[in-house]
Short mmCIF file of N, CA, C and O in Angstrom, two decimals:
data_model
loop_
_atom_site.label_atom_id
_atom_site.label_comp_id
_atom_site.label_asym_id
_atom_site.label_seq_id
_atom_site.Cartn_x
_atom_site.Cartn_y
_atom_site.Cartn_z
N MET A 1 -20.64 10.97 -27.52
CA MET A 1 -21.97 10.88 -26.96
C MET A 1 -22.18 12.04 -25.99
O MET A 1 -21.36 12.28 -25.11
N GLU A 2 -23.24 12.71 -26.14
CA GLU A 2 -23.54 13.87 -25.31
C GLU A 2 -24.49 13.48 -24.19
O GLU A 2 -25.38 12.66 -24.36
N TRP A 3 -24.30 14.08 -23.01
CA TRP A 3 -25.13 13.77 -21.86
C TRP A 3 -26.49 14.41 -22.02
O TRP A 3 -26.62 15.57 -22.40
N GLN A 4 -27.53 13.64 -21.72
CA GLN A 4 -28.89 14.15 -21.78
C GLN A 4 -29.59 13.76 -20.48
O GLN A 4 -29.67 12.59 -20.13
N ALA A 5 -30.10 14.75 -19.78
CA ALA A 5 -30.71 14.52 -18.47
C ALA A 5 -31.99 13.72 -18.56
O ALA A 5 -32.40 13.07 -17.59
N THR A 6 -32.63 13.70 -19.70
CA THR A 6 -33.91 13.02 -19.83
C THR A 6 -33.78 11.54 -20.19
O THR A 6 -34.76 10.83 -20.19
N GLN A 7 -32.56 11.07 -20.48
CA GLN A 7 -32.37 9.69 -20.88
C GLN A 7 -31.56 8.93 -19.82
O GLN A 7 -30.59 9.45 -19.28
N ALA A 8 -32.00 7.71 -19.55
CA ALA A 8 -31.28 6.86 -18.60
C ALA A 8 -30.06 6.26 -19.27
O ALA A 8 -29.97 6.21 -20.50
N HIS A 9 -29.14 5.79 -18.46
CA HIS A 9 -27.92 5.17 -18.99
C HIS A 9 -28.13 3.66 -19.10
O HIS A 9 -27.45 2.87 -18.45
N ASN A 10 -29.04 3.26 -19.93
CA ASN A 10 -29.37 1.84 -20.07
C ASN A 10 -28.32 1.07 -20.86
O ASN A 10 -28.36 -0.15 -20.91
N HIS A 11 -27.40 1.75 -21.49
CA HIS A 11 -26.38 1.09 -22.29
C HIS A 11 -25.19 0.61 -21.46
O HIS A 11 -24.29 -0.02 -21.98
N LEU A 12 -25.19 0.88 -20.15
CA LEU A 12 -24.08 0.45 -19.30
C LEU A 12 -24.13 -1.06 -19.10
O LEU A 12 -25.20 -1.64 -18.99
N PRO A 13 -22.96 -1.72 -19.04
CA PRO A 13 -22.95 -3.17 -18.82
C PRO A 13 -23.35 -3.51 -17.39
O PRO A 13 -23.17 -2.72 -16.47
N LEU A 14 -23.86 -4.71 -17.21
CA LEU A 14 -24.24 -5.17 -15.88
C LEU A 14 -23.00 -5.55 -15.08
O LEU A 14 -21.99 -5.92 -15.64
N LEU A 15 -23.10 -5.44 -13.77
CA LEU A 15 -22.01 -5.82 -12.90
C LEU A 15 -22.34 -7.12 -12.20
O LEU A 15 -23.50 -7.37 -11.90
N PRO A 16 -21.43 -7.97 -11.89
CA PRO A 16 -20.01 -7.93 -12.20
C PRO A 16 -19.77 -8.28 -13.67
O PRO A 16 -20.61 -8.91 -14.30
N PRO A 17 -18.62 -7.88 -14.20
CA PRO A 17 -18.33 -8.17 -15.61
C PRO A 17 -18.22 -9.67 -15.85
O PRO A 17 -17.82 -10.43 -14.96
N LYS A 18 -18.56 -10.09 -17.04
CA LYS A 18 -18.53 -11.52 -17.37
C LYS A 18 -17.10 -12.04 -17.47
O LYS A 18 -16.83 -13.19 -17.16
N SER A 19 -16.19 -11.21 -17.93
CA SER A 19 -14.80 -11.64 -18.02
C SER A 19 -14.06 -11.29 -16.74
O SER A 19 -14.47 -10.40 -16.00
N GLU A 20 -12.98 -12.00 -16.47
CA GLU A 20 -12.18 -11.72 -15.28
C GLU A 20 -11.41 -10.43 -15.50
O GLU A 20 -10.70 -10.28 -16.48
N PHE A 21 -11.56 -9.51 -14.59
CA PHE A 21 -10.89 -8.22 -14.71
C PHE A 21 -9.43 -8.34 -14.31
O PHE A 21 -8.55 -7.81 -14.95
N GLU A 22 -9.18 -9.03 -13.23
CA GLU A 22 -7.82 -9.29 -12.77
C GLU A 22 -7.63 -10.80 -12.74
O GLU A 22 -8.35 -11.51 -12.06
N THR A 23 -6.66 -11.26 -13.49
CA THR A 23 -6.44 -12.69 -13.55
C THR A 23 -5.71 -13.17 -12.30
O THR A 23 -5.13 -12.38 -11.55
N VAL A 24 -5.72 -14.46 -12.10
CA VAL A 24 -5.04 -15.06 -10.94
C VAL A 24 -3.54 -14.77 -11.02
O VAL A 24 -2.90 -14.49 -10.00
N ALA A 25 -2.98 -14.81 -12.24
CA ALA A 25 -1.54 -14.55 -12.39
C ALA A 25 -1.18 -13.13 -11.96
O ALA A 25 -0.15 -12.90 -11.31
N ILE A 26 -2.03 -12.17 -12.29
CA ILE A 26 -1.78 -10.78 -11.90
C ILE A 26 -1.86 -10.64 -10.38
O ILE A 26 -1.02 -9.99 -9.75
N LEU A 27 -2.87 -11.24 -9.78
CA LEU A 27 -3.01 -11.15 -8.32
C LEU A 27 -1.84 -11.82 -7.60
O LEU A 27 -1.37 -11.31 -6.59
N LYS A 28 -1.35 -12.95 -8.14
CA LYS A 28 -0.20 -13.62 -7.53
C LYS A 28 1.07 -12.78 -7.68
O LYS A 28 1.94 -12.80 -6.82
N ALA A 29 1.18 -12.02 -8.77
CA ALA A 29 2.36 -11.17 -8.98
C ALA A 29 2.33 -9.96 -8.05
O ALA A 29 3.38 -9.38 -7.76
N CYS A 30 1.17 -9.58 -7.56
CA CYS A 30 1.06 -8.42 -6.65
C CYS A 30 1.68 -8.70 -5.29
O CYS A 30 2.16 -7.79 -4.62
N ILE A 31 1.68 -9.95 -4.87
CA ILE A 31 2.20 -10.30 -3.53
C ILE A 31 3.69 -9.99 -3.40
O ILE A 31 4.09 -9.25 -2.50
N PRO A 32 4.55 -10.50 -4.30
CA PRO A 32 5.98 -10.16 -4.16
C PRO A 32 6.26 -8.69 -4.47
O PRO A 32 7.18 -8.10 -3.89
N ALA A 33 5.45 -8.09 -5.33
CA ALA A 33 5.67 -6.67 -5.64
C ALA A 33 5.39 -5.82 -4.41
O ALA A 33 6.13 -4.88 -4.10
N ARG A 34 4.34 -6.15 -3.68
CA ARG A 34 4.01 -5.41 -2.46
C ARG A 34 5.11 -5.60 -1.42
O ARG A 34 5.52 -4.66 -0.74
N ALA A 35 5.60 -6.83 -1.30
CA ALA A 35 6.67 -7.11 -0.33
C ALA A 35 7.95 -6.36 -0.71
O ALA A 35 8.68 -5.90 0.17
N ALA A 36 8.23 -6.20 -1.99
CA ALA A 36 9.43 -5.50 -2.43
C ALA A 36 9.32 -4.00 -2.18
O ALA A 36 10.33 -3.33 -1.95
N LEU A 37 8.11 -3.45 -2.21
CA LEU A 37 7.93 -2.02 -2.01
C LEU A 37 7.87 -1.62 -0.54
O LEU A 37 8.05 -0.45 -0.20
N LEU A 38 7.63 -2.55 0.34
CA LEU A 38 7.49 -2.24 1.76
C LEU A 38 8.71 -1.55 2.36
O LEU A 38 8.54 -0.54 3.06
N PRO A 39 9.94 -1.99 2.12
CA PRO A 39 11.09 -1.28 2.69
C PRO A 39 11.20 0.17 2.19
O PRO A 39 11.59 1.06 2.94
N HIS A 40 10.83 0.39 0.94
CA HIS A 40 10.87 1.75 0.41
C HIS A 40 9.85 2.65 1.10
O HIS A 40 10.10 3.81 1.35
N SER A 41 8.70 2.08 1.40
CA SER A 41 7.66 2.84 2.09
C SER A 41 8.12 3.25 3.48
O SER A 41 7.93 4.39 3.90
N LYS A 42 8.75 2.30 4.19
CA LYS A 42 9.22 2.60 5.54
C LYS A 42 10.32 3.66 5.52
O LYS A 42 10.32 4.58 6.33
N SER A 43 11.25 3.55 4.57
CA SER A 43 12.35 4.52 4.53
C SER A 43 11.85 5.90 4.11
O SER A 43 12.36 6.91 4.59
N SER A 44 10.83 5.95 3.26
CA SER A 44 10.31 7.27 2.87
C SER A 44 9.60 7.93 4.04
O SER A 44 9.66 9.15 4.20
N ARG A 45 8.93 7.13 4.89
CA ARG A 45 8.29 7.71 6.07
C ARG A 45 9.33 8.27 7.04
O ARG A 45 9.15 9.33 7.63
N LYS A 46 10.45 7.54 7.21
CA LYS A 46 11.51 8.03 8.09
C LYS A 46 12.10 9.33 7.54
O LYS A 46 12.34 10.27 8.29
N TRP A 47 12.33 9.38 6.23
CA TRP A 47 12.91 10.57 5.61
C TRP A 47 11.97 11.75 5.77
O TRP A 47 12.40 12.85 6.11
N LEU A 48 10.68 11.53 5.57
CA LEU A 48 9.71 12.60 5.71
C LEU A 48 9.66 13.12 7.14
O LEU A 48 9.57 14.33 7.38
N SER A 49 9.74 12.22 8.10
CA SER A 49 9.73 12.61 9.50
C SER A 49 10.95 13.47 9.84
O SER A 49 10.83 14.51 10.48
N LYS A 50 12.13 13.03 9.38
CA LYS A 50 13.35 13.79 9.64
C LYS A 50 13.28 15.16 8.97
O LYS A 50 13.68 16.17 9.55
N THR A 51 12.77 15.22 7.75
CA THR A 51 12.69 16.48 7.01
C THR A 51 11.74 17.44 7.70
O THR A 51 12.04 18.63 7.84
N SER A 52 10.59 16.94 8.14
CA SER A 52 9.64 17.83 8.80
C SER A 52 10.20 18.34 10.12
O SER A 52 9.96 19.50 10.50
N ASN A 53 10.97 17.51 10.85
CA ASN A 53 11.59 17.96 12.09
C ASN A 53 12.61 19.07 11.81
O ASN A 53 12.68 20.06 12.53
N ARG A 54 13.38 18.90 10.74
CA ARG A 54 14.38 19.92 10.40
C ARG A 54 13.72 21.23 9.99
O ARG A 54 14.19 22.31 10.34
N LEU A 55 12.61 21.12 9.25
CA LEU A 55 11.90 22.33 8.85
C LEU A 55 11.35 23.07 10.06
O LEU A 55 11.36 24.29 10.11
N SER A 56 10.87 22.31 11.03
CA SER A 56 10.35 22.94 12.25
C SER A 56 11.46 23.67 12.98
O SER A 56 11.25 24.79 13.49
N LEU A 57 12.65 23.08 13.03
CA LEU A 57 13.78 23.74 13.69
C LEU A 57 14.19 25.00 12.92
O LEU A 57 14.52 26.02 13.54
N LEU A 58 14.16 24.93 11.60
CA LEU A 58 14.54 26.10 10.80
C LEU A 58 13.52 27.23 10.99
O LEU A 58 13.91 28.40 11.09
N LYS A 59 12.26 26.90 11.06
CA LYS A 59 11.24 27.92 11.28
C LYS A 59 11.40 28.56 12.66
O LYS A 59 11.24 29.76 12.82
N ALA A 60 11.72 27.74 13.65
CA ALA A 60 11.89 28.26 15.00
C ALA A 60 13.11 29.18 15.08
O ALA A 60 13.13 30.14 15.86
N ALA A 61 14.12 28.91 14.25
CA ALA A 61 15.33 29.72 14.28
C ALA A 61 15.12 31.08 13.63
O ALA A 61 15.84 32.03 13.92
N LEU A 62 14.12 31.17 12.77
CA LEU A 62 13.85 32.46 12.11
C LEU A 62 13.14 33.36 13.01
O LEU A 62 12.90 34.13 13.54
#
């Protein structure tokens, strides 16, 4: 389908969609997944902080 500036997009579906986009089971599965990823997020922030500090020291040494 090619875009035409003179025609409206009347073929788009109305919002909200009639079917459930995210089921209750999917939303319930997100809770433990988020909790499992939290320690990784914290450790990656610590690693990034240490790395940026080391880079600053290396730049200062040059």
